[in-house]
Amino acid sequence: MTEKDTQTRLWQEITGMVVAAVILVMVAWLLVPEPLVGNPTQTELLSIRVETTDQRVLSWKPRTVVQRQTARAIVDYMATLHKHNTLLPAKQAWQGKQSMVICLRTEDDYQVVVLGKGQEKGFACGQDGLGLAGQVPACQTLGEYIWAQIQEDLSAGA
């Protein structure tokens, strides 16, 4: 075996290891869930937009002290949930499926969680809609929890 063959084989082995490492990282990224809200103490709930059964769109923003406490409880609850990364573009994931849109702000970025009508899974993505969406399982439970928290405020404002 010549020196050139040895070098070629070495580069082939290195390339194979790099490809295997990239595939392993990508599989781990897709399979390992991450928290829906990474740092709840640094996360602020900005607003919730709800589409009712009669096609009205109601908006809730925490303004009073009590509403801010409610928003904190919602963020804390969301911190117990996990999302699964997907290869689905964000805009495509939540197009036409919005019954509840939750806007959050952290120190680093803005995040939107979209829960759809009758959907088992919701989606989380950046506010700009760019990038990939994360899938939020059990969005029905999250939607019911949030609705129970803000329903009285929305009814009073309607």
Short mmCIF file of N, CA and C in Angstrom, two decimals:
data_model
loop_
_atom_site.label_atom_id
_atom_site.label_comp_id
_atom_site.label_asym_id
_atom_site.label_seq_id
_atom_site.Cartn_x
_atom_site.Cartn_y
_atom_site.Cartn_z
N MET A 1 0.84 -1.17 0.00
CA MET A 1 0.00 0.00 0.00
C MET A 1 0.90 1.24 0.00
N THR A 2 0.62 2.15 -0.92
CA THR A 2 1.45 3.34 -1.04
C THR A 2 1.02 4.40 -0.04
N GLU A 3 1.83 5.42 0.06
CA GLU A 3 1.53 6.52 0.98
C GLU A 3 0.28 7.26 0.55
N LYS A 4 0.06 7.40 -0.76
CA LYS A 4 -1.12 8.08 -1.27
C LYS A 4 -2.38 7.28 -0.93
N ASP A 5 -2.33 5.95 -1.03
CA ASP A 5 -3.47 5.11 -0.66
C ASP A 5 -3.78 5.23 0.84
N THR A 6 -2.72 5.29 1.64
CA THR A 6 -2.90 5.43 3.08
C THR A 6 -3.57 6.76 3.42
N GLN A 7 -3.13 7.84 2.75
CA GLN A 7 -3.73 9.15 2.99
C GLN A 7 -5.19 9.18 2.54
N THR A 8 -5.46 8.57 1.39
CA THR A 8 -6.83 8.52 0.89
C THR A 8 -7.73 7.77 1.86
N ARG A 9 -7.23 6.65 2.34
CA ARG A 9 -8.02 5.86 3.29
C ARG A 9 -8.24 6.64 4.59
N LEU A 10 -7.20 7.34 5.05
CA LEU A 10 -7.31 8.14 6.27
C LEU A 10 -8.40 9.21 6.09
N TRP A 11 -8.41 9.90 4.96
CA TRP A 11 -9.41 10.94 4.71
C TRP A 11 -10.81 10.33 4.60
N GLN A 12 -10.91 9.16 4.02
CA GLN A 12 -12.21 8.49 3.94
C GLN A 12 -12.73 8.13 5.33
N GLU A 13 -11.85 7.66 6.20
CA GLU A 13 -12.25 7.32 7.56
C GLU A 13 -12.67 8.56 8.34
N ILE A 14 -11.91 9.64 8.18
CA ILE A 14 -12.24 10.90 8.87
C ILE A 14 -13.58 11.42 8.38
N THR A 15 -13.79 11.40 7.07
CA THR A 15 -15.07 11.86 6.50
C THR A 15 -16.22 11.01 7.02
N GLY A 16 -16.03 9.72 7.08
CA GLY A 16 -17.06 8.82 7.59
C GLY A 16 -17.39 9.12 9.05
N MET A 17 -16.38 9.39 9.85
CA MET A 17 -16.61 9.71 11.26
C MET A 17 -17.34 11.05 11.41
N VAL A 18 -16.98 12.03 10.61
CA VAL A 18 -17.64 13.33 10.67
C VAL A 18 -19.11 13.20 10.27
N VAL A 19 -19.38 12.47 9.19
CA VAL A 19 -20.76 12.26 8.75
C VAL A 19 -21.55 11.52 9.83
N ALA A 20 -20.96 10.50 10.43
CA ALA A 20 -21.64 9.75 11.49
C ALA A 20 -21.92 10.66 12.69
N ALA A 21 -20.99 11.52 13.05
CA ALA A 21 -21.18 12.43 14.18
C ALA A 21 -22.30 13.43 13.89
N VAL A 22 -22.35 13.96 12.67
CA VAL A 22 -23.41 14.91 12.29
C VAL A 22 -24.77 14.23 12.34
N ILE A 23 -24.85 13.01 11.83
CA ILE A 23 -26.11 12.27 11.87
C ILE A 23 -26.53 11.99 13.30
N LEU A 24 -25.59 11.62 14.15
CA LEU A 24 -25.89 11.34 15.56
C LEU A 24 -26.41 12.59 16.27
N VAL A 25 -25.78 13.73 16.03
CA VAL A 25 -26.23 14.99 16.64
C VAL A 25 -27.62 15.35 16.15
N MET A 26 -27.88 15.18 14.87
CA MET A 26 -29.18 15.52 14.32
C MET A 26 -30.28 14.60 14.87
N VAL A 27 -30.00 13.33 14.98
CA VAL A 27 -30.97 12.39 15.55
C VAL A 27 -31.25 12.74 17.01
N ALA A 28 -30.20 13.06 17.76
CA ALA A 28 -30.38 13.44 19.16
C ALA A 28 -31.21 14.72 19.26
N TRP A 29 -30.94 15.69 18.38
CA TRP A 29 -31.68 16.96 18.38
C TRP A 29 -33.15 16.71 18.11
N LEU A 30 -33.47 15.78 17.22
CA LEU A 30 -34.85 15.47 16.89
C LEU A 30 -35.56 14.65 17.96
N LEU A 31 -34.84 13.77 18.65
CA LEU A 31 -35.46 12.84 19.58
C LEU A 31 -35.52 13.31 21.03
N VAL A 32 -34.58 14.13 21.43
CA VAL A 32 -34.52 14.56 22.83
C VAL A 32 -35.36 15.83 23.00
N PRO A 33 -36.41 15.78 23.82
CA PRO A 33 -37.25 16.96 24.00
C PRO A 33 -36.51 18.04 24.79
N GLU A 34 -36.94 19.27 24.58
CA GLU A 34 -36.38 20.38 25.34
C GLU A 34 -37.52 21.14 25.99
N PRO A 35 -37.25 21.87 27.05
CA PRO A 35 -38.33 22.59 27.74
C PRO A 35 -39.02 23.59 26.81
N LEU A 36 -40.31 23.72 26.95
CA LEU A 36 -41.06 24.70 26.17
C LEU A 36 -40.63 26.11 26.55
N VAL A 37 -40.44 26.33 27.84
CA VAL A 37 -39.93 27.60 28.35
C VAL A 37 -38.63 27.28 29.07
N GLY A 38 -37.52 27.69 28.48
CA GLY A 38 -36.21 27.33 29.01
C GLY A 38 -35.91 27.94 30.37
N ASN A 39 -36.15 29.22 30.54
CA ASN A 39 -35.84 29.90 31.79
C ASN A 39 -37.07 30.68 32.23
N PRO A 40 -37.94 30.05 33.02
CA PRO A 40 -39.20 30.71 33.36
C PRO A 40 -39.05 32.01 34.14
N THR A 41 -38.00 32.16 34.93
CA THR A 41 -37.84 33.40 35.69
C THR A 41 -37.49 34.58 34.78
N GLN A 42 -36.91 34.30 33.62
CA GLN A 42 -36.55 35.36 32.68
C GLN A 42 -37.55 35.46 31.53
N THR A 43 -38.66 34.75 31.61
CA THR A 43 -39.64 34.74 30.53
C THR A 43 -40.88 35.53 30.95
N GLU A 44 -41.34 36.37 30.04
CA GLU A 44 -42.51 37.20 30.29
C GLU A 44 -43.59 36.84 29.26
N LEU A 45 -44.79 36.63 29.73
CA LEU A 45 -45.91 36.39 28.84
C LEU A 45 -46.43 37.75 28.38
N LEU A 46 -46.37 38.00 27.08
CA LEU A 46 -46.78 39.29 26.54
C LEU A 46 -48.27 39.36 26.24
N SER A 47 -48.78 38.32 25.58
CA SER A 47 -50.20 38.34 25.22
C SER A 47 -50.67 36.95 24.83
N ILE A 48 -51.99 36.81 24.85
CA ILE A 48 -52.64 35.58 24.39
C ILE A 48 -53.79 36.02 23.50
N ARG A 49 -53.83 35.45 22.31
CA ARG A 49 -54.92 35.72 21.39
C ARG A 49 -55.72 34.44 21.22
N VAL A 50 -57.03 34.52 21.44
CA VAL A 50 -57.90 33.34 21.41
C VAL A 50 -58.99 33.56 20.37
N GLU A 51 -59.18 32.55 19.52
CA GLU A 51 -60.31 32.58 18.59
C GLU A 51 -61.42 31.74 19.19
N THR A 52 -62.58 32.35 19.41
CA THR A 52 -63.69 31.65 20.05
C THR A 52 -64.46 30.82 19.01
N THR A 53 -65.40 30.03 19.50
CA THR A 53 -66.18 29.16 18.62
C THR A 53 -67.04 29.96 17.65
N ASP A 54 -67.40 31.19 18.01
CA ASP A 54 -68.20 32.02 17.10
C ASP A 54 -67.31 32.95 16.25
N GLN A 55 -66.06 32.55 16.06
CA GLN A 55 -65.10 33.24 15.18
C GLN A 55 -64.66 34.62 15.67
N ARG A 56 -64.95 34.96 16.92
CA ARG A 56 -64.43 36.22 17.47
C ARG A 56 -63.00 35.99 17.93
N VAL A 57 -62.19 37.03 17.82
CA VAL A 57 -60.81 36.95 18.28
C VAL A 57 -60.69 37.85 19.51
N LEU A 58 -60.32 37.24 20.62
CA LEU A 58 -60.15 37.96 21.88
C LEU A 58 -58.67 38.02 22.22
N SER A 59 -58.26 39.14 22.76
CA SER A 59 -56.85 39.31 23.12
C SER A 59 -56.75 39.58 24.62
N TRP A 60 -55.77 38.96 25.25
CA TRP A 60 -55.54 39.13 26.68
C TRP A 60 -54.10 39.54 26.89
N LYS A 61 -53.89 40.65 27.59
CA LYS A 61 -52.55 41.12 27.95
C LYS A 61 -52.54 41.39 29.44
N PRO A 62 -51.53 40.89 30.13
CA PRO A 62 -51.47 41.13 31.58
C PRO A 62 -51.12 42.59 31.88
N ARG A 63 -52.07 43.29 32.48
CA ARG A 63 -51.86 44.71 32.81
C ARG A 63 -51.88 44.96 34.31
N THR A 64 -52.81 44.33 35.01
CA THR A 64 -52.91 44.56 36.45
C THR A 64 -51.97 43.60 37.19
N VAL A 65 -51.84 43.83 38.48
CA VAL A 65 -51.00 42.97 39.30
C VAL A 65 -51.53 41.54 39.29
N VAL A 66 -52.83 41.39 39.41
CA VAL A 66 -53.44 40.05 39.42
C VAL A 66 -53.22 39.36 38.08
N GLN A 67 -53.37 40.10 36.98
CA GLN A 67 -53.15 39.51 35.66
C GLN A 67 -51.69 39.12 35.46
N ARG A 68 -50.78 39.91 36.01
CA ARG A 68 -49.35 39.56 35.92
C ARG A 68 -49.05 38.30 36.72
N GLN A 69 -49.73 38.13 37.85
CA GLN A 69 -49.58 36.90 38.62
C GLN A 69 -50.14 35.71 37.84
N THR A 70 -51.24 35.91 37.16
CA THR A 70 -51.81 34.86 36.31
C THR A 70 -50.84 34.52 35.19
N ALA A 71 -50.26 35.55 34.57
CA ALA A 71 -49.29 35.32 33.50
C ALA A 71 -48.08 34.54 34.03
N ARG A 72 -47.63 34.86 35.23
CA ARG A 72 -46.50 34.14 35.84
C ARG A 72 -46.86 32.68 36.06
N ALA A 73 -48.09 32.41 36.52
CA ALA A 73 -48.53 31.03 36.73
C ALA A 73 -48.58 30.28 35.41
N ILE A 74 -49.02 30.94 34.35
CA ILE A 74 -49.07 30.29 33.03
C ILE A 74 -47.67 29.97 32.54
N VAL A 75 -46.74 30.91 32.69
CA VAL A 75 -45.35 30.66 32.27
C VAL A 75 -44.75 29.52 33.09
N ASP A 76 -44.99 29.51 34.39
CA ASP A 76 -44.48 28.43 35.24
C ASP A 76 -45.05 27.08 34.81
N TYR A 77 -46.32 27.05 34.46
CA TYR A 77 -46.93 25.80 33.98
C TYR A 77 -46.31 25.38 32.65
N MET A 78 -46.11 26.33 31.77
CA MET A 78 -45.50 26.02 30.46
C MET A 78 -44.06 25.52 30.61
N ALA A 79 -43.39 25.93 31.68
CA ALA A 79 -42.02 25.48 31.92
C ALA A 79 -41.97 23.99 32.26
N THR A 80 -43.08 23.42 32.68
CA THR A 80 -43.10 21.98 32.99
C THR A 80 -43.31 21.14 31.74
N LEU A 81 -43.66 21.78 30.63
CA LEU A 81 -43.91 21.07 29.38
C LEU A 81 -42.67 21.03 28.50
N HIS A 82 -42.65 20.09 27.58
CA HIS A 82 -41.52 19.95 26.66
C HIS A 82 -41.99 20.02 25.22
N LYS A 83 -41.09 20.44 24.35
CA LYS A 83 -41.37 20.43 22.92
C LYS A 83 -40.34 19.53 22.24
N HIS A 84 -40.76 19.01 21.09
CA HIS A 84 -39.89 18.15 20.31
C HIS A 84 -39.53 18.89 19.02
N ASN A 85 -38.24 18.96 18.73
CA ASN A 85 -37.80 19.64 17.52
C ASN A 85 -38.29 18.89 16.29
N THR A 86 -38.55 19.63 15.23
CA THR A 86 -38.99 19.04 13.97
C THR A 86 -38.17 19.65 12.83
N LEU A 87 -38.38 19.12 11.66
CA LEU A 87 -37.77 19.69 10.46
C LEU A 87 -38.81 20.49 9.67
N LEU A 88 -39.93 20.80 10.30
CA LEU A 88 -41.03 21.51 9.68
C LEU A 88 -40.81 23.02 9.80
N PRO A 89 -40.85 23.74 8.67
CA PRO A 89 -40.70 25.20 8.75
C PRO A 89 -41.79 25.82 9.63
N ALA A 90 -41.43 26.82 10.39
CA ALA A 90 -42.35 27.41 11.37
C ALA A 90 -43.63 27.93 10.73
N LYS A 91 -43.53 28.69 9.66
CA LYS A 91 -44.74 29.27 9.05
C LYS A 91 -45.67 28.18 8.55
N GLN A 92 -45.12 27.11 8.02
CA GLN A 92 -45.94 26.01 7.52
C GLN A 92 -46.62 25.26 8.66
N ALA A 93 -45.95 25.18 9.79
CA ALA A 93 -46.47 24.41 10.93
C ALA A 93 -47.74 25.02 11.50
N TRP A 94 -47.82 26.32 11.57
CA TRP A 94 -48.96 26.92 12.25
C TRP A 94 -49.91 27.68 11.34
N GLN A 95 -49.74 27.51 10.05
CA GLN A 95 -50.63 28.18 9.10
C GLN A 95 -52.05 27.62 9.19
N GLY A 96 -53.02 28.46 9.47
CA GLY A 96 -54.43 28.09 9.50
C GLY A 96 -54.86 27.22 10.67
N LYS A 97 -54.01 27.04 11.68
CA LYS A 97 -54.34 26.16 12.79
C LYS A 97 -54.47 26.91 14.11
N GLN A 98 -54.62 28.21 14.04
CA GLN A 98 -54.56 29.01 15.26
C GLN A 98 -55.91 29.13 15.94
N SER A 99 -56.00 28.60 17.13
CA SER A 99 -57.16 28.93 17.96
C SER A 99 -56.68 29.68 19.19
N MET A 100 -55.39 29.48 19.54
CA MET A 100 -54.80 30.22 20.65
C MET A 100 -53.33 30.49 20.29
N VAL A 101 -52.94 31.75 20.40
CA VAL A 101 -51.56 32.14 20.11
C VAL A 101 -51.02 32.81 21.36
N ILE A 102 -49.92 32.25 21.90
CA ILE A 102 -49.32 32.74 23.13
C ILE A 102 -47.97 33.37 22.77
N CYS A 103 -47.80 34.64 23.08
CA CYS A 103 -46.55 35.34 22.77
C CYS A 103 -45.74 35.51 24.06
N LEU A 104 -44.49 35.06 24.00
CA LEU A 104 -43.59 35.12 25.16
C LEU A 104 -42.32 35.88 24.78
N ARG A 105 -41.69 36.47 25.78
CA ARG A 105 -40.41 37.14 25.56
C ARG A 105 -39.42 36.67 26.61
N THR A 106 -38.23 36.31 26.15
CA THR A 106 -37.14 35.99 27.06
C THR A 106 -36.07 37.06 26.90
N GLU A 107 -34.98 36.90 27.59
CA GLU A 107 -33.87 37.85 27.44
C GLU A 107 -33.32 37.83 26.02
N ASP A 108 -33.37 36.66 25.38
CA ASP A 108 -32.72 36.49 24.09
C ASP A 108 -33.64 36.68 22.89
N ASP A 109 -34.90 36.28 23.01
CA ASP A 109 -35.75 36.31 21.83
C ASP A 109 -37.23 36.31 22.20
N TYR A 110 -38.03 36.36 21.16
CA TYR A 110 -39.48 36.26 21.29
C TYR A 110 -39.89 34.88 20.80
N GLN A 111 -40.87 34.30 21.45
CA GLN A 111 -41.35 32.97 21.08
C GLN A 111 -42.86 33.00 20.97
N VAL A 112 -43.38 32.23 20.03
CA VAL A 112 -44.82 32.11 19.85
C VAL A 112 -45.18 30.64 19.99
N VAL A 113 -46.22 30.37 20.78
CA VAL A 113 -46.75 29.02 20.91
C VAL A 113 -48.15 29.07 20.31
N VAL A 114 -48.38 28.21 19.32
CA VAL A 114 -49.65 28.18 18.60
C VAL A 114 -50.36 26.87 18.90
N LEU A 115 -51.56 26.99 19.43
CA LEU A 115 -52.39 25.82 19.70
C LEU A 115 -53.56 25.85 18.73
N GLY A 116 -53.82 24.72 18.08
CA GLY A 116 -54.86 24.66 17.07
C GLY A 116 -56.13 24.02 17.58
N LYS A 117 -57.21 24.30 16.89
CA LYS A 117 -58.51 23.71 17.24
C LYS A 117 -58.48 22.21 16.98
N GLY A 118 -58.82 21.45 17.99
CA GLY A 118 -58.92 20.00 17.83
C GLY A 118 -57.61 19.31 17.50
N GLN A 119 -56.51 19.99 17.68
CA GLN A 119 -55.21 19.41 17.37
C GLN A 119 -54.62 18.77 18.62
N GLU A 120 -53.95 17.65 18.44
CA GLU A 120 -53.29 17.00 19.57
C GLU A 120 -51.97 17.68 19.91
N LYS A 121 -51.38 18.32 18.91
CA LYS A 121 -50.08 18.95 19.12
C LYS A 121 -50.12 20.39 18.66
N GLY A 122 -49.43 21.23 19.42
CA GLY A 122 -49.28 22.62 19.03
C GLY A 122 -47.87 22.82 18.51
N PHE A 123 -47.52 24.06 18.22
CA PHE A 123 -46.20 24.35 17.71
C PHE A 123 -45.62 25.57 18.41
N ALA A 124 -44.31 25.55 18.57
CA ALA A 124 -43.60 26.68 19.15
C ALA A 124 -42.52 27.10 18.17
N CYS A 125 -42.36 28.41 18.00
CA CYS A 125 -41.34 28.91 17.08
C CYS A 125 -41.02 30.35 17.46
N GLY A 126 -40.05 30.91 16.76
CA GLY A 126 -39.71 32.30 16.97
C GLY A 126 -40.83 33.19 16.45
N GLN A 127 -40.93 34.39 16.98
CA GLN A 127 -42.01 35.29 16.62
C GLN A 127 -41.98 35.67 15.14
N ASP A 128 -40.80 35.69 14.56
CA ASP A 128 -40.69 36.07 13.16
C ASP A 128 -41.17 34.97 12.21
N GLY A 129 -41.40 33.77 12.73
CA GLY A 129 -41.87 32.67 11.90
C GLY A 129 -40.80 32.04 11.06
N LEU A 130 -39.57 32.45 11.26
CA LEU A 130 -38.46 31.86 10.53
C LEU A 130 -37.91 30.67 11.31
N GLY A 131 -37.21 29.82 10.67
CA GLY A 131 -36.62 28.67 11.34
C GLY A 131 -37.58 27.50 11.38
N LEU A 132 -37.27 26.58 12.27
CA LEU A 132 -38.05 25.35 12.38
C LEU A 132 -38.96 25.41 13.60
N ALA A 133 -40.08 24.73 13.51
CA ALA A 133 -41.05 24.71 14.60
C ALA A 133 -40.77 23.53 15.51
N GLY A 134 -41.04 23.73 16.78
CA GLY A 134 -41.00 22.64 17.75
C GLY A 134 -42.43 22.17 18.00
N GLN A 135 -42.62 20.89 18.11
CA GLN A 135 -43.95 20.34 18.34
C GLN A 135 -44.23 20.27 19.84
N VAL A 136 -45.39 20.76 20.25
CA VAL A 136 -45.79 20.77 21.65
C VAL A 136 -46.88 19.71 21.85
N PRO A 137 -46.55 18.57 22.47
CA PRO A 137 -47.58 17.57 22.71
C PRO A 137 -48.56 18.03 23.79
N ALA A 138 -49.70 17.42 23.83
CA ALA A 138 -50.74 17.69 24.84
C ALA A 138 -51.16 19.16 24.85
N CYS A 139 -51.31 19.73 23.66
CA CYS A 139 -51.69 21.14 23.60
C CYS A 139 -53.12 21.36 24.07
N GLN A 140 -53.94 20.34 24.01
CA GLN A 140 -55.33 20.45 24.49
C GLN A 140 -55.32 20.78 25.99
N THR A 141 -54.49 20.09 26.75
CA THR A 141 -54.38 20.33 28.19
C THR A 141 -53.86 21.74 28.46
N LEU A 142 -52.84 22.15 27.71
CA LEU A 142 -52.28 23.49 27.87
C LEU A 142 -53.34 24.54 27.54
N GLY A 143 -54.04 24.35 26.45
CA GLY A 143 -55.10 25.30 26.07
C GLY A 143 -56.19 25.40 27.11
N GLU A 144 -56.61 24.26 27.66
CA GLU A 144 -57.64 24.27 28.70
C GLU A 144 -57.15 24.97 29.96
N TYR A 145 -55.89 24.73 30.32
CA TYR A 145 -55.33 25.38 31.50
C TYR A 145 -55.31 26.90 31.32
N ILE A 146 -54.81 27.34 30.17
CA ILE A 146 -54.73 28.78 29.92
C ILE A 146 -56.12 29.40 29.87
N TRP A 147 -57.05 28.74 29.18
CA TRP A 147 -58.41 29.25 29.08
C TRP A 147 -59.03 29.40 30.46
N ALA A 148 -58.82 28.41 31.34
CA ALA A 148 -59.36 28.49 32.70
C ALA A 148 -58.77 29.67 33.46
N GLN A 149 -57.51 30.02 33.19
CA GLN A 149 -56.86 31.11 33.89
C GLN A 149 -57.36 32.49 33.42
N ILE A 150 -57.61 32.63 32.11
CA ILE A 150 -57.92 33.96 31.58
C ILE A 150 -59.38 34.16 31.19
N GLN A 151 -60.18 33.13 31.28
CA GLN A 151 -61.57 33.20 30.83
C GLN A 151 -62.36 34.32 31.51
N GLU A 152 -62.17 34.46 32.80
CA GLU A 152 -62.92 35.50 33.53
C GLU A 152 -62.55 36.89 33.02
N ASP A 153 -61.26 37.14 32.80
CA ASP A 153 -60.83 38.45 32.29
C ASP A 153 -61.38 38.69 30.89
N LEU A 154 -61.36 37.65 30.05
CA LEU A 154 -61.86 37.81 28.68
C LEU A 154 -63.36 38.04 28.69
N SER A 155 -64.08 37.35 29.56
CA SER A 155 -65.54 37.53 29.64
C SER A 155 -65.89 38.94 30.11
N ALA A 156 -65.12 39.45 31.07
CA ALA A 156 -65.37 40.79 31.60
C ALA A 156 -65.08 41.86 30.55
N GLY A 157 -64.08 41.59 29.71
CA GLY A 157 -63.70 42.56 28.69
C GLY A 157 -64.57 42.51 27.45
N ALA A 158 -65.32 41.41 27.25
CA ALA A 158 -66.11 41.26 26.02
C ALA A 158 -67.43 42.00 26.08
#
